Short mmCIF file of C-alpha atoms in Angstrom, two decimals:
data_model
loop_
_atom_site.label_atom_id
_atom_site.label_comp_id
_atom_site.label_asym_id
_atom_site.label_seq_id
_atom_site.Cartn_x
_atom_site.Cartn_y
_atom_site.Cartn_z
CA MET V 151 0.00 0.00 0.00
CA SER V 152 2.98 2.33 0.26
CA PRO V 153 4.20 4.36 -2.73
CA MET V 154 7.52 3.24 -4.16
CA ARG V 155 10.49 4.61 -2.23
CA MET V 156 12.15 7.60 -3.90
CA GLU V 157 15.75 8.77 -3.82
CA ARG V 158 17.02 12.28 -4.43
CA VAL V 159 19.79 11.75 -6.99
CA ALA V 160 22.50 13.75 -8.71
CA LEU V 161 23.28 12.70 -12.28
CA VAL V 162 27.00 13.39 -12.64
CA ALA V 163 29.09 12.92 -15.80
CA PRO V 164 32.22 14.28 -17.48
CA LEU V 165 31.33 17.37 -19.45
CA GLU V 166 31.90 15.70 -22.81
CA SER V 167 29.66 12.71 -21.86
CA ARG V 168 26.65 14.56 -20.51
CA ARG V 169 24.55 13.99 -23.65
CA GLU V 170 25.28 10.26 -23.60
CA MET V 171 24.33 10.20 -19.91
CA LEU V 172 21.06 11.99 -20.58
CA THR V 173 20.27 9.62 -23.45
CA GLU V 174 20.56 6.68 -21.08
CA VAL V 175 18.44 8.49 -18.51
CA ALA V 176 15.75 9.14 -21.12
CA ARG V 177 15.75 5.50 -22.19
CA SER V 178 15.41 4.29 -18.61
CA ALA V 179 12.39 6.51 -17.79
CA ALA V 180 13.65 6.23 -14.22
CA VAL V 181 14.35 9.85 -13.29
CA GLU V 182 12.20 12.92 -12.85
CA LEU V 183 14.58 15.76 -13.62
CA ASP V 184 14.41 19.18 -12.02
CA LEU V 185 14.71 21.46 -15.04
CA PRO V 186 14.30 25.26 -15.27
CA TYR V 187 11.81 24.90 -18.14
CA GLU V 188 8.88 22.75 -19.23
CA PRO V 189 10.40 19.66 -20.91
CA GLY V 190 9.54 18.73 -24.47
CA THR V 191 9.23 15.39 -26.21
CA GLY V 192 11.56 15.59 -29.21
CA PRO V 193 15.21 14.53 -29.57
CA GLU V 194 16.29 18.16 -29.15
CA GLU V 195 15.25 17.82 -25.49
CA ILE V 196 18.52 15.98 -24.81
CA ASP V 197 20.54 19.03 -25.87
CA ARG V 198 18.28 21.41 -23.90
CA ALA V 199 18.73 19.37 -20.73
CA ALA V 200 22.48 19.13 -21.31
CA ASP V 201 22.70 22.92 -21.60
CA ALA V 202 20.70 23.26 -18.34
CA ALA V 203 23.16 21.12 -16.37
CA VAL V 204 25.21 22.63 -13.55
CA VAL V 205 28.82 22.75 -14.75
CA HIS V 206 31.83 22.85 -12.48
CA GLY V 207 35.18 22.48 -14.21
CA SER V 208 35.05 19.30 -16.31
CA VAL V 209 31.97 17.89 -14.58
CA ALA V 210 28.26 18.41 -15.39
CA ALA V 211 25.39 17.48 -13.09
CA LEU V 212 21.61 17.51 -12.86
CA VAL V 213 19.38 16.53 -9.98
CA GLY V 214 16.04 14.80 -9.75
CA TRP V 215 14.10 11.93 -8.21
CA SER V 216 14.35 8.23 -8.97
CA PRO V 217 12.62 5.11 -7.57
CA THR V 218 15.05 3.29 -5.30
CA GLN V 219 14.47 -0.06 -6.98
CA LYS V 220 15.49 1.38 -10.38
CA LEU V 221 18.60 3.14 -9.13
CA SER V 222 21.03 0.21 -9.43
CA SER V 223 20.07 -0.57 -13.05
CA LEU V 224 20.36 3.12 -13.89
CA GLN V 225 23.83 3.28 -12.39
CA GLU V 226 24.87 0.24 -14.45
CA ALA V 227 23.61 1.88 -17.63
CA LEU V 228 25.52 5.09 -16.87
CA GLU V 229 28.82 3.46 -15.88
CA PRO V 230 30.16 2.92 -19.45
CA HIS V 231 29.92 6.68 -20.01
CA GLY V 232 31.87 7.53 -16.87
CA ALA V 233 28.66 8.84 -15.30
CA SER V 234 26.69 7.88 -12.23
CA ALA V 235 23.47 8.53 -10.32
CA VAL V 236 24.52 9.55 -6.81
CA PRO V 237 21.96 9.40 -3.96
CA LEU V 238 21.64 12.69 -2.07
CA LYS V 239 20.16 13.68 1.23
CA ARG V 240 16.53 14.68 0.79
CA PRO V 241 16.16 18.47 1.05
CA ARG V 242 13.96 19.71 3.86
CA GLY V 243 10.46 20.82 3.02
CA VAL V 244 10.47 19.10 -0.39
CA GLN V 245 7.95 16.30 -0.91
CA PRO V 246 9.14 13.49 -3.21
CA PRO V 247 6.88 12.63 -6.14
CA THR V 248 4.55 9.65 -5.81
CA LEU V 249 4.91 6.50 -7.92
CA LEU V 250 2.34 3.83 -7.05
CA THR V 251 2.77 0.15 -7.85
CA GLY V 252 -0.36 0.30 -10.01
CA ASP V 253 1.41 2.84 -12.27
CA GLU V 254 4.10 0.36 -13.22
CA PRO V 255 3.88 -1.26 -16.70
CA ALA V 256 4.06 -4.71 -15.08
CA ARG V 257 0.85 -3.95 -13.17
CA LYS V 258 -1.42 -3.17 -16.12
CA GLN V 259 -4.02 -5.59 -14.83
CA THR V 260 -4.67 -3.47 -11.74
CA PRO V 261 -8.44 -2.73 -11.79
CA VAL V 262 -8.48 0.70 -13.36
CA LEU V 263 -11.66 1.91 -11.65
CA SER V 264 -10.27 0.92 -8.26
CA ARG V 265 -7.25 3.08 -9.06
CA LEU V 266 -9.44 5.91 -10.37
CA LEU V 267 -11.46 5.99 -7.14
CA VAL V 268 -8.39 7.43 -5.46
CA ASP V 269 -6.82 9.29 -8.38
CA THR V 270 -9.93 11.37 -9.09
CA TYR V 271 -10.00 12.43 -5.44
CA THR V 272 -6.32 13.23 -4.98
CA THR V 273 -2.79 12.21 -5.84
CA VAL V 274 -1.64 10.06 -2.94
CA PRO V 275 1.03 11.98 -0.98
CA TYR V 276 4.42 10.28 -0.91
CA ALA V 277 4.22 9.70 2.86
CA ASP V 278 0.71 8.18 2.82
CA LEU V 279 -0.66 4.71 2.30
CA ASP V 280 -2.50 4.04 -0.93
CA PRO V 281 -5.97 2.61 -0.14
CA ALA V 282 -6.99 1.90 -3.77
CA ARG V 283 -7.64 -1.83 -3.40
CA ILE V 284 -9.40 -1.44 -0.04
CA ALA V 285 -11.46 1.40 -1.50
CA GLY V 286 -12.44 -0.84 -4.41
CA VAL V 287 -13.67 -3.57 -2.06
CA ALA V 288 -15.61 -1.06 0.07
CA TYR V 289 -17.17 0.42 -3.06
CA VAL V 290 -18.48 -2.88 -4.43
CA VAL V 291 -19.88 -3.88 -1.00
CA MET V 292 -21.80 -0.60 -0.71
CA PHE V 293 -22.94 -0.91 -4.31
CA GLY V 294 -24.18 -4.46 -3.71
CA MET V 295 -26.16 -3.46 -0.62
CA MET V 296 -28.01 -0.80 -2.63
CA PHE V 297 -28.33 -2.93 -5.78
CA GLY V 298 -29.23 -6.21 -4.12
CA ASP V 299 -30.74 -8.39 -6.83
CA ALA V 300 -29.27 -11.77 -7.78
CA GLY V 301 -30.60 -11.66 -11.33
CA GLN V 302 -29.45 -8.16 -12.18
CA GLY V 303 -26.18 -8.76 -10.36
CA ALA V 304 -25.60 -11.84 -12.51
CA LEU V 305 -25.95 -9.62 -15.58
CA LEU V 306 -23.16 -7.43 -14.22
CA VAL V 307 -21.00 -10.52 -13.68
CA VAL V 308 -21.62 -11.62 -17.28
CA ALA V 309 -20.77 -8.12 -18.51
CA GLY V 310 -17.51 -8.19 -16.56
CA LEU V 311 -16.55 -11.60 -17.96
CA LEU V 312 -17.32 -10.46 -21.50
CA LEU V 313 -14.98 -7.51 -20.98
CA ARG V 314 -12.33 -9.94 -19.79
CA PHE V 315 -12.49 -12.49 -22.59
CA LEU V 316 -13.90 -10.83 -25.75
CA PRO V 317 -11.08 -9.49 -27.97
CA ARG V 318 -13.33 -6.74 -29.33
CA LEU V 319 -13.70 -5.31 -25.81
CA GLN V 320 -9.99 -5.47 -25.01
CA ARG V 321 -9.73 -1.69 -24.56
CA PHE V 322 -12.06 -1.98 -21.55
CA ARG V 323 -10.44 -5.12 -20.15
CA ARG V 324 -8.91 -3.41 -17.13
CA THR V 325 -12.40 -2.70 -15.78
CA TRP V 326 -13.57 -6.31 -15.82
CA LEU V 327 -12.61 -7.26 -12.26
CA PHE V 328 -14.23 -4.17 -10.79
CA ILE V 329 -17.51 -4.69 -12.67
CA THR V 330 -17.52 -8.41 -11.89
CA GLY V 331 -16.91 -7.67 -8.21
CA ALA V 332 -19.84 -5.24 -8.13
CA GLY V 333 -22.00 -7.91 -9.73
CA VAL V 334 -20.92 -10.57 -7.24
CA ALA V 335 -21.76 -8.20 -4.35
CA ALA V 336 -25.19 -7.53 -5.88
CA VAL V 337 -25.79 -11.29 -6.26
CA PHE V 338 -24.76 -11.87 -2.63
CA PHE V 339 -27.17 -9.27 -1.27
CA GLY V 340 -29.83 -10.48 -3.71
CA PHE V 341 -29.67 -13.92 -2.09
CA LEU V 342 -29.91 -12.30 1.34
CA TYR V 343 -32.95 -10.26 0.26
CA GLY V 344 -34.58 -13.06 -1.75
CA GLU V 345 -34.53 -10.87 -4.88
CA PHE V 346 -34.12 -12.37 -8.38
CA PHE V 347 -35.27 -9.84 -10.95
CA GLY V 348 -37.56 -8.64 -8.20
CA PRO V 349 -39.59 -10.55 -5.59
CA THR V 350 -40.31 -13.36 -8.04
CA GLY V 351 -40.17 -16.11 -5.42
CA VAL V 352 -37.32 -17.86 -7.21
CA LEU V 353 -35.07 -17.34 -4.19
CA PRO V 354 -36.01 -17.66 -0.53
CA VAL V 355 -35.26 -14.76 1.81
CA LEU V 356 -32.08 -15.76 3.64
CA TRP V 357 -31.79 -12.66 5.83
CA LEU V 358 -34.56 -10.07 5.44
CA ASP V 359 -37.02 -8.64 2.96
CA PRO V 360 -36.12 -4.93 2.61
CA LEU V 361 -39.76 -3.88 2.26
CA GLU V 362 -40.95 -6.01 5.19
CA GLU V 363 -38.06 -5.23 7.60
CA PRO V 364 -36.70 -1.76 6.84
CA ILE V 365 -35.50 -1.05 10.42
CA PRO V 366 -33.08 -4.02 10.61
CA LEU V 367 -31.79 -3.04 7.18
CA LEU V 368 -31.25 0.52 8.43
CA VAL V 369 -29.36 -0.75 11.48
CA ALA V 370 -27.22 -2.98 9.25
CA ALA V 371 -26.36 0.02 7.06
CA LEU V 372 -25.27 2.00 10.13
CA VAL V 373 -23.14 -0.92 11.36
CA LEU V 374 -21.46 -1.24 7.95
CA GLY V 375 -20.90 2.52 7.93
CA ALA V 376 -19.35 2.36 11.40
CA VAL V 377 -16.97 -0.40 10.26
CA LEU V 378 -15.92 1.59 7.19
CA LEU V 379 -15.46 4.77 9.22
CA ALA V 380 -13.35 2.86 11.75
CA GLY V 381 -11.17 1.62 8.90
CA SER V 382 -10.80 5.15 7.54
CA TYR V 383 -9.70 6.37 10.98
CA VAL V 384 -7.12 3.58 11.17
CA LEU V 385 -5.69 4.52 7.76
CA GLY V 386 -5.94 8.22 8.59
CA THR V 387 -4.05 7.76 11.85
CA ILE V 388 -1.32 5.77 10.09
CA ASN V 389 -1.01 8.49 7.46
CA ARG V 390 -0.81 11.24 10.08
CA VAL V 391 2.00 9.33 11.81
CA ARG V 392 3.84 8.88 8.52
CA GLU V 393 3.35 12.56 7.65
CA GLY V 394 4.29 14.21 10.94
CA GLY V 395 4.96 11.65 13.64
CA TRP V 396 2.92 10.59 16.67
CA GLY V 397 2.66 14.13 17.98
CA TYR V 398 0.86 15.28 14.85
CA ALA V 399 -1.35 12.18 14.80
CA LEU V 400 -2.31 12.57 18.46
CA TYR V 401 -4.08 15.92 17.97
CA ALA V 402 -5.41 15.52 14.43
CA ARG V 403 -9.14 15.30 13.73
CA SER V 404 -8.38 12.55 11.25
CA GLY V 405 -5.85 10.94 13.58
CA LEU V 406 -5.95 9.58 17.12
CA ALA V 407 -8.09 12.40 18.51
CA GLY V 408 -10.79 11.81 15.91
CA ALA V 409 -10.53 8.04 16.31
CA LEU V 410 -11.02 8.36 20.09
CA LEU V 411 -14.13 10.48 19.58
CA PHE V 412 -15.52 7.92 17.16
CA ALA V 413 -14.72 5.15 19.65
CA ALA V 414 -16.59 7.10 22.33
CA ILE V 415 -19.71 7.12 20.13
CA GLY V 416 -19.40 3.37 19.78
CA LEU V 417 -19.07 2.98 23.55
CA VAL V 418 -22.20 5.09 24.07
CA ALA V 419 -24.17 2.85 21.71
CA TRP V 420 -22.84 -0.24 23.50
CA GLY V 421 -23.63 1.14 26.92
CA LEU V 422 -27.19 2.06 25.95
CA LEU V 423 -27.89 -1.33 24.35
CA ALA V 424 -26.39 -3.23 27.28
CA ALA V 425 -27.82 -0.84 29.91
CA GLU V 426 -24.40 -0.65 31.56
CA PRO V 427 -23.71 2.71 33.30
CA VAL V 428 -20.01 1.86 33.65
CA ILE V 429 -19.59 1.73 29.87
CA LEU V 430 -21.31 5.10 29.56
CA VAL V 431 -18.90 6.60 32.11
CA VAL V 432 -15.93 5.22 30.17
CA ALA V 433 -17.43 6.65 26.98
CA ALA V 434 -17.73 10.09 28.59
CA VAL V 435 -14.09 10.01 29.72
CA VAL V 436 -12.86 8.92 26.27
CA ALA V 437 -14.99 11.60 24.59
CA LEU V 438 -13.66 14.31 26.91
CA LEU V 439 -10.07 13.24 26.25
CA ALA V 440 -10.70 13.24 22.50
CA LEU V 441 -12.27 16.70 22.57
CA VAL V 442 -9.38 18.13 24.61
CA LEU V 443 -6.78 16.68 22.24
CA MET V 444 -8.72 17.86 19.22
CA PHE V 445 -9.10 21.37 20.63
CA ILE V 446 -5.36 21.59 21.28
CA GLY V 447 -4.65 20.58 17.69
CA LEU V 448 -7.16 23.07 16.27
CA PHE V 449 -5.87 25.82 18.55
CA ALA V 450 -2.31 25.23 17.36
CA GLU V 451 -3.43 25.25 13.72
CA SER V 452 -5.29 28.55 14.18
CA GLY V 453 -2.18 30.33 15.50
CA GLY V 454 -3.31 30.79 19.10
CA GLY V 455 -4.69 33.83 20.86
CA ALA V 456 -8.31 34.79 21.51
CA THR V 457 -9.22 34.63 17.82
CA GLY V 458 -7.55 31.26 17.51
CA GLY V 459 -9.44 29.96 20.53
CA LEU V 460 -12.75 31.07 19.06
CA GLN V 461 -11.91 29.51 15.72
CA ALA V 462 -10.85 26.26 17.38
CA SER V 463 -14.09 26.15 19.37
CA VAL V 464 -16.23 26.58 16.26
CA GLU V 465 -14.26 23.96 14.36
CA LEU V 466 -14.50 21.57 17.32
CA VAL V 467 -18.30 21.80 17.32
CA ASP V 468 -18.30 21.40 13.55
CA SER V 469 -16.14 18.28 13.83
CA VAL V 470 -18.55 16.67 16.29
CA VAL V 471 -21.59 17.49 14.14
CA GLN V 472 -19.79 16.33 11.01
CA LEU V 473 -18.88 12.99 12.57
CA GLY V 474 -22.51 12.36 13.49
CA SER V 475 -23.74 13.36 10.04
CA ASN V 476 -21.12 11.18 8.37
CA LEU V 477 -22.31 8.14 10.30
CA VAL V 478 -25.98 8.87 9.59
CA SER V 479 -25.11 9.36 5.92
CA PHE V 480 -24.60 5.61 5.58
CA THR V 481 -28.33 5.10 6.05
CA ARG V 482 -28.55 5.80 2.33
CA LEU V 483 -27.28 2.23 1.84
CA ALA V 484 -30.57 1.04 3.30
CA ALA V 485 -32.66 3.79 1.69
CA PHE V 486 -31.56 3.01 -1.85
CA GLY V 487 -31.73 -0.70 -1.17
CA LEU V 488 -35.38 -0.12 -0.24
CA THR V 489 -35.89 1.99 -3.38
CA HIS V 490 -34.52 -0.78 -5.58
CA ALA V 491 -36.75 -3.37 -3.91
CA ALA V 492 -39.80 -1.09 -4.20
CA LEU V 493 -39.26 -0.47 -7.91
CA MET V 494 -38.86 -4.19 -8.58
CA MET V 495 -42.01 -4.88 -6.55
CA VAL V 496 -43.92 -2.47 -8.81
CA VAL V 497 -42.54 -4.17 -11.92
CA TRP V 498 -43.42 -7.62 -10.60
CA GLN V 499 -46.93 -6.62 -9.59
CA ALA V 500 -47.55 -5.08 -13.01
CA THR V 501 -46.26 -8.27 -14.63
CA THR V 502 -48.47 -10.58 -12.58
CA ALA V 503 -51.49 -8.33 -13.09
CA LEU V 504 -51.13 -8.61 -16.86
CA TRP V 505 -50.31 -12.30 -16.96
CA ALA V 506 -52.92 -14.55 -18.53
CA PRO V 507 -52.79 -17.62 -20.78
CA ASP V 508 -53.44 -15.58 -23.92
CA TRP V 509 -51.96 -12.60 -25.77
CA ARG V 510 -51.66 -10.69 -22.50
CA ALA V 511 -48.79 -12.96 -21.56
CA VAL V 512 -46.71 -11.23 -24.24
CA ALA V 513 -47.54 -7.83 -22.74
CA ALA V 514 -46.58 -9.14 -19.27
CA VAL V 515 -43.20 -10.34 -20.57
CA VAL V 516 -42.59 -6.98 -22.27
CA VAL V 517 -43.46 -5.11 -19.07
CA PHE V 518 -41.16 -7.40 -17.07
CA ILE V 519 -38.21 -6.91 -19.45
CA ILE V 520 -38.63 -3.16 -19.86
CA GLY V 521 -39.21 -2.65 -16.13
CA ASN V 522 -36.07 -4.59 -15.27
CA ALA V 523 -34.07 -2.73 -17.89
CA LEU V 524 -35.16 0.68 -16.61
CA THR V 525 -34.59 -0.28 -12.97
CA PHE V 526 -31.21 -1.79 -13.84
CA ALA V 527 -30.09 1.42 -15.57
CA LEU V 528 -31.57 3.86 -13.03
CA GLU V 529 -30.59 2.04 -9.86
CA GLY V 530 -27.20 1.05 -11.23
CA LEU V 531 -26.44 4.72 -11.86
CA VAL V 532 -27.82 5.86 -8.50
CA ALA V 533 -26.05 3.13 -6.51
CA GLY V 534 -22.79 3.85 -8.31
CA ILE V 535 -22.99 7.59 -7.58
CA GLN V 536 -24.04 7.16 -3.95
CA ALA V 537 -21.27 4.66 -3.23
CA LEU V 538 -18.80 7.10 -4.78
CA ARG V 539 -20.14 9.93 -2.62
CA LEU V 540 -19.72 7.87 0.55
CA GLU V 541 -16.15 6.99 -0.46
CA TYR V 542 -15.19 10.60 -1.05
CA TYR V 543 -16.96 12.58 1.67
CA GLU V 544 -17.12 10.08 4.52
CA LEU V 545 -13.99 7.97 4.05
CA PHE V 546 -11.32 9.68 1.93
CA SER V 547 -11.75 12.97 3.80
CA ARG V 548 -10.26 11.21 6.83
CA ILE V 549 -7.58 9.24 5.05
CA PHE V 550 -6.07 12.18 3.16
CA GLN V 551 -5.20 15.67 4.40
CA ASP V 552 -2.71 16.79 1.73
CA GLU V 553 -2.25 16.26 -1.98
CA GLY V 554 0.83 14.71 -3.49
CA ARG V 555 2.26 15.04 -6.97
CA ARG V 556 2.70 12.23 -9.42
CA PHE V 557 6.12 10.98 -10.52
CA ARG V 558 6.75 12.27 -14.05
CA PRO V 559 9.74 10.49 -15.59
CA TRP V 560 11.86 12.42 -18.04
CA ASN V 561 11.99 10.28 -21.18
CA PRO V 562 11.93 12.28 -24.41
CA ASP V 563 12.41 10.64 -27.79
CA THR V 564 16.01 9.53 -28.15
CA GLY V 565 15.60 8.57 -31.79
CA THR V 566 16.30 4.88 -31.17
CA SER V 567 14.20 1.88 -30.19
CA THR V 568 14.48 0.83 -26.54
CA PRO V 569 13.12 -2.04 -24.45
CA GLU V 570 11.29 0.43 -22.25
CA THR V 571 9.32 2.22 -24.95
CA GLY V 572 9.60 -0.04 -27.99
CA THR V 573 9.67 2.97 -30.34
CA GLY V 574 11.97 5.37 -28.59
CA THR V 575 9.16 7.87 -28.04
CA GLY V 576 8.77 8.97 -24.44
CA THR V 577 6.33 11.07 -22.52
CA GLY V 578 8.60 14.08 -22.32
CA THR V 579 7.28 14.97 -18.91
CA GLY V 580 9.01 16.32 -15.87
CA THR V 581 8.82 19.08 -13.35
CA GLY V 582 8.65 22.58 -14.71
CA THR V 583 10.75 24.32 -12.09
CA PRO V 584 13.93 23.28 -10.30
CA SER V 585 14.00 22.62 -6.59
CA LEU V 586 17.70 22.33 -5.88
CA SER V 587 18.99 22.70 -2.39
CA PRO V 588 22.00 25.00 -1.81
CA ALA V 589 24.28 21.99 -1.50
CA GLU V 590 23.06 20.59 -4.81
CA ARG V 591 23.72 23.87 -6.62
CA HIS V 592 27.45 23.55 -5.80
CA LEU V 593 28.12 19.95 -6.73
CA PRO V 594 31.85 19.33 -7.23
#
């Protein structure tokens, strides 16, 4: 789940070999160069980068970032030219770029929508964990709870398998596992609800009928939401530790302080259900500790003073209200599950009302097919959007606090075919402005 480890490197070569060094760097696509201009894509980019190098006597150097696991092979490629990639101490206040394992060419089968769930929200900061696969699982579970129908879910599974195996659909192949997973989740909840293209009676109710028992379904949605929120607090706390240490995590709303407040809510629910006053006392103590820690963190962020205290107090109240609203927001899992079941009930009742052993049977079949098609399209869209909303506003808002920047390897066209690119044409990307430390500007 961690981004690939990055090294700050200096590319050093004899002055007369700097173009050969840069050609090897371009072929490797293993370095993001810090250049004082926006890089291009043509072969002339090699000469531009060579002219931008820091020159000291007979030595030329450039700095950038490189994945640690690619550094040794890069050094081997540079050695015949008398050049090398030298690891440097990371400059303070500079965040390394992020390269995720799913971005590697060898990982092309990574479910693209699972990756996009995170990428459309933010670029994972270098210090943070990448929750893409966990987010994908959470998404399909929430989708299945709202789209619980074994028949319609089976159609999604078939669609996913067609994407996987039909050559004509190869361009969409990376989505097959995600779509199939959503279909499997819908089938699972369809069995629990006894829904197969509606309440047709084909399947028995294994757990509950949404229309007959809406309250248990609502409670189940809240429990699932509590589990997902707890997971987001765990990931958020880990990320706060990785970003700023335990001190930062202790006072953060998305760190230990927020997690303690959420735990206090759980203790209150437990104490009320079990009628245990001791648990309620413990919950009150935990909540008070969480609020104190959170206020200290907010007060420090605001800059202190009377104005800072007022701002921290308002934000503290907002945090408590927001936590409660985030938990209640998961009731939409039950609400849209009920909506799906109600629409399919209407379709089934219309079908049975029309059914007769004559020409009306054809009309009943048409109503059944069209009703299922419309419900499939409408509820599939609604469930997909609502699951995405819960991911972004309730979960990701706790996991991420900052935005990272993606690793952009410098690999312009070198004019020759390479194993990395096959055609010698690179992306020509890189950072637009240099971020050299004082020590790096005076490389010997």
